[in-house]
Amino acid sequence: MKLSKRFAKFLKLCIIVCVCGSILFGIVLINKADDFHDITNIERSKSFKRYDGNLHVQLNPRHILPAFVQRLRPVNSTVKTFLNQSQISKVNLSSYFRDDLKITPAKQRKNMLSNVNASKEILQLRETVEPPSYDVHAFYYPWYGTPELDGQYFHWSHPYIRHWNAKEAQKWPNYTHKPPDDIGSNFYPLLGAYSSRDTEIIDVHMQMMRYARIGVVVVSWYPPGDADNEGREPDSVMPLILEGAAKYDLKVAIHIEPYRGRNHVTLRKNLEYILEKYGKHPAFYRTSFKGKRNVPLIYIYDSYLVDSKDWATILTSNGRGSIRNTELDCIFIGLLVESAHKEHVLKSGFDGFYTYFATNRFTYGSTWKTWPHLAQLAQSKGLLFIPSVGPGYIDTEVRPWNGANTRKRLDGKYYNEAFASALSVKPSMVSITSFNEWHEGTQIEPAVSKKIKMRRYEDYGSKGPNFYLDLTKAWVDKIMHR
């Protein structure tokens, strides 16, 4: 009798252990399945075969069950919010797992384009007849690349940037991101790791900016044959961007980067090229200022790297090689970072200045409290002051040592304060840093929640991927009704 009671107790204990173990195993499976929401944590075979245009990828057998579980899970809350706002009933996420053992570039592109098409439908549902504001400019980066369209990943695969101090640099590992899931950003784009020369991507980007009522796309530009260390030649994408912008009544301005050998002489030559090749396009941005009528506006990044005496030779009316009142004349906007750059801007002959950085208090120019003084200075000297606003800043996936300069988005509060600070000084124009600078976390382009093995990407919270497009539109509405 005692033996049977002991056996019964033992049996109950076994049942309890099995039930608890099953529950724990199920929780682990469901949590692990999160890693597969966007084809995440797929272990690619070191040796794969490419034939018939197919890239065969081996999925680790222990991942097949979690992937199957993911099929049964409902769409996550962020996506639900996104879909509810847009009145779209569903999105076919199950296509990510139609073939557990093989994933081809064509299928990856199809999945990415499904998000493009969803975005287009959303924007069409939200679209209004209100025109864009050509006094609102957004910095745009055409430097991203994918193997399918560019031969390899560009910029998404950004390595860690070493600290300038050798001792500090030793504290941080050398690491290069491995797209498409692991990218050099703290956020993950709704459209995936895309190519900037993909016309589908350009089209939806222009729609997004048109929806937000941004009027001018300010494109990061290098001369033909030149590019930054991680990207492809952006000049080759310019014709595609101009055509895409024209389709939605947007304008395109040039943001001249500090290319190799940039100075007053090479800039003059490049101006000839820009105006000859793009100046007559209907989408090329022209405006009026101080007696100048219908002339291009050109931003010059890190303009202080060239001595003010050299700039003055082409940008002042009495300079030896002056371009003022010639076919090369433009409205030239220099970058003001430090307080000393006020003098540089004045001596160089610039028509105005902008602040670019989205980090309040990081630089003199980007500190919101300095903007009333800068606006007053610009007015007294007859210059344009274009303050730059941004939704936040975080670049620790490319500069892991730079956490001190992170500026949290605070569910839109930071962006609202930046815009309010800018509009309080009544500028003629406002610039947004940025539409898609993903490395520095200043983008307003839609982002989604995503988890990979080593980290979880940040997102825009419960208001969904389009939150910062919506906020931008609300602020531009205020500008248009001032």
XYZ file of C-alpha atoms in Angstrom:
482
model
C 0.000 0.000 0.000
C 2.788 2.393 0.951
C 4.604 1.512 -2.273
C 1.555 2.311 -4.422
C 1.100 5.684 -2.703
C 4.739 6.537 -3.266
C 4.398 5.501 -6.913
C 1.309 7.686 -7.315
C 3.144 10.690 -5.839
C 6.108 10.021 -8.122
C 3.813 9.795 -11.133
C 2.134 13.107 -10.243
C 5.533 14.748 -9.855
C 6.588 13.434 -13.292
C 3.404 14.785 -14.859
C 3.930 18.211 -13.260
C 7.556 18.310 -14.445
C 6.543 17.304 -17.981
C 3.780 19.918 -18.158
C 6.044 22.691 -16.837
C 8.810 21.594 -19.187
C 6.444 21.658 -22.152
C 5.252 25.154 -21.267
C 8.811 26.429 -20.929
C 9.786 24.747 -24.204
C 6.827 26.383 -25.938
C 7.758 29.818 -24.601
C 11.336 29.346 -25.792
C 10.091 28.286 -29.236
C 7.783 31.272 -29.579
C 10.463 33.721 -28.425
C 12.994 32.094 -30.721
C 10.523 32.365 -33.572
C 10.745 36.151 -33.306
C 14.174 35.792 -34.832
C 12.554 34.616 -38.064
C 10.076 37.385 -38.617
C 12.166 38.921 -41.398
C 14.322 35.963 -42.413
C 16.524 36.566 -39.389
C 19.177 34.245 -37.966
C 19.406 32.132 -41.071
C 22.769 30.431 -41.101
C 24.174 30.647 -44.591
C 26.334 27.742 -45.668
C 29.934 28.802 -46.126
C 29.918 27.122 -49.521
C 26.788 27.745 -51.566
C 26.007 27.095 -55.200
C 24.637 29.702 -57.544
C 22.862 28.489 -60.633
C 19.776 29.447 -62.571
C 19.948 32.764 -60.763
C 19.208 31.100 -57.428
C 21.211 31.534 -54.258
C 20.689 28.446 -52.116
C 20.796 29.113 -48.416
C 20.967 26.379 -45.821
C 18.699 26.790 -42.837
C 19.987 25.221 -39.648
C 17.696 22.208 -38.903
C 17.113 23.349 -35.338
C 15.566 26.526 -36.728
C 12.924 24.827 -38.879
C 10.490 24.228 -36.000
C 10.662 27.808 -34.695
C 10.178 29.025 -38.258
C 7.090 26.845 -38.520
C 5.793 28.221 -35.206
C 6.261 31.734 -36.572
C 3.796 30.913 -39.359
C 1.112 30.364 -36.761
C 1.769 33.547 -34.824
C -0.314 36.696 -35.356
C 1.254 39.813 -36.836
C 3.105 41.739 -34.134
C 1.555 44.796 -32.506
C 3.673 47.326 -34.422
C 2.617 45.917 -37.770
C -1.019 45.742 -36.567
C -0.924 49.432 -35.645
C 0.653 50.258 -38.988
C -2.044 48.328 -40.867
C -4.931 49.665 -38.814
C -3.833 53.237 -39.427
C -3.651 52.587 -43.147
C -6.957 50.649 -43.385
C -5.155 47.690 -44.968
C -6.693 44.477 -43.674
C -3.655 42.211 -43.865
C -0.135 41.734 -45.167
C 1.197 38.403 -46.354
C 4.083 37.823 -43.978
C 3.849 34.041 -44.429
C 5.667 34.435 -47.755
C 8.872 34.733 -45.735
C 8.604 31.029 -44.918
C 7.165 29.428 -48.045
C 10.398 27.554 -48.571
C 12.301 26.780 -45.376
C 15.403 25.504 -47.130
C 15.902 27.803 -50.100
C 15.710 31.568 -50.357
C 16.536 33.181 -53.662
C 17.398 36.816 -54.378
C 14.230 36.996 -56.458
C 12.139 35.921 -53.482
C 13.925 38.330 -51.166
C 13.245 41.142 -53.613
C 9.604 40.092 -53.919
C 9.242 40.256 -50.145
C 10.885 43.670 -50.051
C 8.695 44.964 -52.867
C 5.593 43.767 -51.026
C 6.526 46.322 -48.355
C 7.067 48.926 -51.085
C 3.605 48.233 -52.482
C 2.088 48.307 -48.997
C 3.705 51.697 -48.417
C 2.347 52.996 -51.711
C -1.153 51.839 -50.803
C -0.864 53.471 -47.388
C 0.312 56.743 -48.867
C -2.450 56.708 -51.478
C -5.035 56.188 -48.742
C -3.584 59.118 -46.769
C -2.777 61.347 -49.735
C -4.218 64.836 -49.791
C -4.321 67.472 -52.507
C -2.234 69.819 -50.390
C 0.945 70.930 -52.174
C 4.457 70.396 -50.784
C 6.323 73.272 -49.186
C 9.453 74.273 -51.086
C 10.651 75.995 -47.923
C 11.055 72.602 -46.218
C 14.158 70.667 -47.291
C 15.182 67.123 -46.330
C 18.716 65.723 -46.619
C 18.683 62.547 -48.715
C 21.410 59.903 -49.090
C 21.648 57.861 -52.333
C 24.620 55.762 -51.190
C 22.974 52.411 -50.289
C 23.593 49.303 -52.394
C 22.660 45.624 -52.635
C 24.301 42.651 -54.387
C 21.380 42.320 -56.805
C 21.630 45.864 -58.202
C 25.092 47.052 -57.158
C 27.247 43.919 -56.976
C 27.597 44.066 -53.190
C 26.159 45.757 -50.128
C 27.109 49.399 -49.760
C 26.703 51.328 -46.516
C 24.408 48.720 -44.939
C 27.647 46.804 -44.328
C 29.298 49.799 -42.669
C 32.208 48.879 -40.344
C 32.775 50.339 -36.916
C 34.629 53.652 -37.230
C 37.757 53.697 -35.109
C 38.085 56.357 -32.428
C 40.679 59.038 -33.229
C 42.409 58.401 -29.902
C 44.520 55.234 -30.230
C 44.105 54.325 -26.550
C 40.338 54.725 -26.696
C 40.175 52.848 -30.009
C 41.681 49.756 -28.372
C 38.585 49.447 -26.173
C 36.345 48.741 -29.146
C 36.371 45.757 -31.513
C 36.849 45.900 -35.258
C 33.504 44.877 -36.657
C 31.765 45.028 -40.015
C 28.014 44.594 -40.292
C 26.631 41.708 -42.325
C 23.433 42.655 -44.209
C 20.639 42.154 -44.952
C 19.646 41.497 -41.323
C 22.634 42.987 -39.519
C 23.038 46.552 -40.810
C 25.016 49.593 -39.670
C 22.091 51.266 -37.963
C 20.227 51.238 -34.643
C 16.955 51.171 -36.613
C 15.774 48.868 -39.404
C 14.009 50.288 -42.486
C 10.520 49.196 -43.428
C 11.797 48.690 -46.984
C 14.677 46.478 -45.869
C 18.325 46.903 -46.870
C 17.548 48.531 -50.218
C 19.521 49.859 -53.176
C 19.411 53.605 -53.787
C 19.360 53.035 -57.539
C 16.212 50.883 -57.335
C 13.531 52.915 -59.118
C 10.800 51.279 -57.019
C 12.541 52.505 -53.870
C 13.077 55.995 -55.275
C 9.424 56.185 -56.248
C 8.129 55.273 -52.805
C 10.651 57.606 -51.128
C 9.312 60.486 -53.219
C 5.760 59.515 -52.311
C 6.682 59.506 -48.629
C 8.174 62.975 -48.848
C 5.223 64.259 -50.848
C 2.876 62.870 -48.210
C 4.884 64.687 -45.497
C 4.690 67.869 -47.633
C 8.489 68.111 -47.884
C 9.167 70.092 -51.041
C 12.919 69.827 -51.619
C 15.054 66.678 -51.641
C 18.641 67.694 -50.821
C 20.822 64.981 -52.327
C 24.295 64.162 -51.030
C 26.556 64.629 -54.078
C 30.072 63.769 -55.205
C 31.511 64.472 -58.668
C 31.354 61.757 -61.363
C 33.668 58.877 -60.509
C 33.905 59.857 -56.852
C 32.106 58.675 -53.708
C 32.584 58.341 -49.980
C 34.617 55.423 -48.616
C 31.629 53.098 -48.201
C 29.344 54.027 -51.063
C 28.887 54.081 -54.802
C 29.055 57.083 -57.106
C 25.923 59.114 -56.197
C 26.054 61.233 -59.342
C 24.933 58.227 -61.399
C 21.692 58.099 -59.363
C 20.854 61.782 -59.860
C 18.880 61.315 -63.110
C 16.689 58.686 -61.408
C 16.068 60.936 -58.407
C 15.192 63.920 -60.599
C 12.697 61.848 -62.584
C 11.196 60.398 -59.409
C 10.878 63.835 -57.808
C 9.260 65.383 -60.893
C 6.540 62.740 -60.776
C 5.344 64.107 -57.420
C 6.072 67.835 -57.942
C 9.128 67.732 -55.689
C 12.373 69.606 -56.313
C 15.969 68.382 -55.994
C 18.846 70.429 -54.564
C 22.516 69.474 -54.385
C 24.383 68.897 -51.107
C 28.057 69.040 -52.121
C 30.186 66.740 -49.981
C 33.919 67.320 -49.221
C 35.123 65.250 -52.179
C 38.809 64.653 -52.878
C 40.478 67.884 -53.962
C 37.461 70.071 -53.259
C 38.360 73.762 -53.332
C 37.178 76.954 -54.996
C 38.717 75.955 -58.340
C 37.277 72.422 -58.534
C 33.920 73.635 -57.222
C 33.647 76.056 -60.114
C 34.295 73.217 -62.589
C 31.754 71.002 -60.860
C 29.173 73.773 -60.905
C 29.565 73.912 -64.670
C 28.920 70.159 -64.805
C 25.918 70.266 -62.432
C 24.180 73.149 -64.166
C 24.883 71.796 -67.652
C 23.656 68.269 -66.859
C 20.841 68.895 -64.377
C 20.136 72.619 -64.339
C 17.453 72.506 -67.032
C 15.518 69.614 -65.503
C 12.054 70.731 -64.278
C 12.701 69.109 -60.876
C 16.002 70.925 -60.292
C 15.425 73.317 -57.383
C 15.558 77.032 -58.067
C 14.449 79.865 -55.841
C 14.840 83.626 -55.348
C 16.742 85.621 -52.751
C 18.008 89.222 -52.512
C 17.401 90.216 -56.069
C 18.395 86.842 -57.494
C 15.520 85.319 -59.405
C 15.040 81.636 -60.205
C 18.575 80.485 -59.390
C 19.748 77.157 -57.892
C 20.355 76.799 -54.160
C 23.466 74.763 -53.306
C 24.372 73.397 -49.870
C 28.109 72.930 -49.198
C 28.863 70.489 -46.394
C 31.941 71.199 -44.220
C 32.465 74.422 -46.153
C 34.870 75.650 -43.453
C 37.493 73.150 -44.715
C 38.291 75.618 -47.501
C 39.874 78.909 -46.467
C 37.524 81.888 -46.591
C 40.017 83.776 -48.785
C 39.757 81.056 -51.429
C 35.966 80.974 -51.319
C 35.914 84.748 -51.624
C 37.671 84.599 -55.007
C 34.558 83.038 -56.554
C 31.743 83.958 -54.130
C 32.269 87.711 -53.765
C 31.449 90.148 -56.537
C 34.980 91.576 -56.624
C 36.776 88.203 -56.430
C 39.364 87.376 -59.116
C 37.322 84.470 -60.444
C 33.902 85.671 -59.297
C 30.896 83.706 -60.516
C 28.466 86.334 -59.254
C 26.068 87.618 -61.907
C 27.208 84.883 -64.302
C 25.471 81.738 -65.531
C 27.145 79.880 -62.633
C 25.699 82.101 -59.911
C 23.670 80.301 -57.263
C 22.499 80.767 -53.694
C 25.366 79.161 -51.765
C 24.680 77.888 -48.251
C 27.691 77.133 -46.018
C 27.780 74.971 -42.891
C 28.082 76.667 -39.506
C 29.370 74.312 -36.820
C 31.512 76.400 -34.442
C 31.001 79.990 -33.344
C 34.121 80.965 -35.305
C 32.398 79.849 -38.509
C 30.182 82.944 -38.406
C 33.210 84.964 -39.485
C 34.127 82.332 -42.070
C 30.662 82.504 -43.649
C 30.784 86.300 -43.867
C 34.299 86.524 -45.299
C 33.706 83.695 -47.799
C 30.777 85.406 -49.463
C 28.143 82.744 -48.771
C 24.503 83.689 -49.178
C 23.518 81.925 -45.993
C 24.266 79.080 -43.622
C 22.700 75.935 -42.155
C 23.431 73.873 -39.028
C 22.883 70.280 -40.285
C 23.454 68.282 -37.064
C 20.390 66.837 -35.348
C 22.088 66.783 -31.941
C 21.067 69.642 -29.685
C 24.157 70.974 -27.820
C 26.584 68.802 -29.823
C 27.899 71.826 -31.728
C 27.447 75.560 -31.383
C 25.374 75.668 -34.558
C 23.150 72.726 -33.626
C 22.334 74.120 -30.165
C 18.747 75.336 -30.250
C 19.436 78.172 -27.781
C 21.863 79.771 -30.243
C 19.317 79.974 -33.048
C 17.769 83.338 -32.056
C 21.249 84.893 -32.151
C 22.085 83.217 -35.472
C 18.779 84.340 -36.960
C 19.460 87.908 -35.835
C 22.975 87.768 -37.288
C 21.668 86.494 -40.614
C 19.028 89.207 -40.773
C 21.525 91.951 -39.978
C 23.906 90.732 -42.702
C 21.253 89.984 -45.299
C 21.859 86.198 -45.209
C 19.638 83.139 -45.193
C 19.581 81.163 -41.935
C 18.353 77.588 -42.449
C 18.162 75.750 -39.101
C 18.297 71.961 -39.280
C 15.863 69.891 -37.224
C 15.953 66.165 -36.584
C 13.979 63.458 -34.751
C 16.930 62.352 -32.593
C 20.429 60.961 -32.948
C 22.094 57.600 -32.317
C 25.090 56.209 -34.200
C 26.461 53.505 -31.886
C 26.228 50.845 -34.595
C 28.909 52.694 -36.560
C 30.555 54.688 -33.724
C 30.143 52.411 -30.681
C 32.137 54.856 -28.534
C 29.817 57.798 -29.234
C 26.960 57.084 -26.835
C 27.346 60.478 -25.133
C 25.917 62.169 -28.240
C 22.797 60.006 -28.416
C 19.590 62.032 -28.366
C 16.527 59.922 -27.576
C 13.463 60.475 -29.720
C 11.153 60.490 -26.677
C 8.128 59.388 -28.685
C 8.355 62.446 -30.940
C 8.979 65.008 -28.186
C 12.547 65.724 -29.332
C 11.441 66.320 -32.944
C 8.609 68.580 -31.803
C 10.971 70.659 -29.661
C 13.451 70.970 -32.531
C 10.760 72.175 -34.935
C 9.297 74.563 -32.371
C 12.759 76.029 -31.718
C 13.355 76.489 -35.446
C 10.004 78.121 -36.179
C 10.335 80.436 -33.189
C 13.051 82.386 -35.066
C 10.849 82.674 -38.182
C 13.318 81.325 -40.756
C 12.628 81.525 -44.468
C 13.475 77.836 -44.806
C 13.894 74.786 -42.571
C 16.018 71.714 -43.293
C 15.406 68.217 -41.924
C 18.297 65.974 -40.911
C 17.410 63.596 -42.369
C 15.130 61.540 -44.572
C 17.360 58.444 -44.622
C 20.696 58.822 -42.841
C 20.268 55.457 -41.100
C 23.802 55.267 -39.657
C 23.225 58.253 -37.399
C 19.626 57.444 -36.529
C 18.315 60.778 -37.815
C 15.985 59.286 -40.417
C 12.258 59.994 -40.677
C 11.868 57.224 -43.260
C 9.619 54.458 -41.848
C 11.324 51.905 -39.586
C 10.020 48.623 -38.182
C 10.717 46.576 -35.086
C 13.168 43.738 -35.704
C 15.139 41.351 -33.539
C 18.264 39.480 -34.549
C 20.522 37.193 -32.589
C 22.877 39.884 -31.289
C 20.428 42.759 -30.738
C 16.997 44.248 -31.140
C 16.567 47.282 -33.372
C 14.857 50.387 -32.091
C 11.581 51.506 -33.668
C 9.074 54.355 -33.530
C 6.873 52.883 -30.831
C 3.143 52.266 -30.816
C 2.370 54.947 -33.403
C 3.898 52.816 -36.144
C 6.468 53.109 -38.939
C 4.958 56.257 -40.484
C 5.022 58.229 -37.229
C 7.734 60.706 -38.253
C 6.219 61.275 -41.678
C 3.007 62.164 -39.859
C 4.809 64.485 -37.432
C 6.639 66.179 -40.308
C 3.386 66.712 -42.162
C 1.808 68.266 -39.072
C 4.688 70.730 -38.731
C 4.721 71.599 -42.436
C 0.984 72.246 -42.167
C 1.809 74.836 -39.490
C 4.476 76.392 -41.694
C 2.115 76.612 -44.644
C -0.565 78.294 -42.518
C 1.700 80.792 -40.746
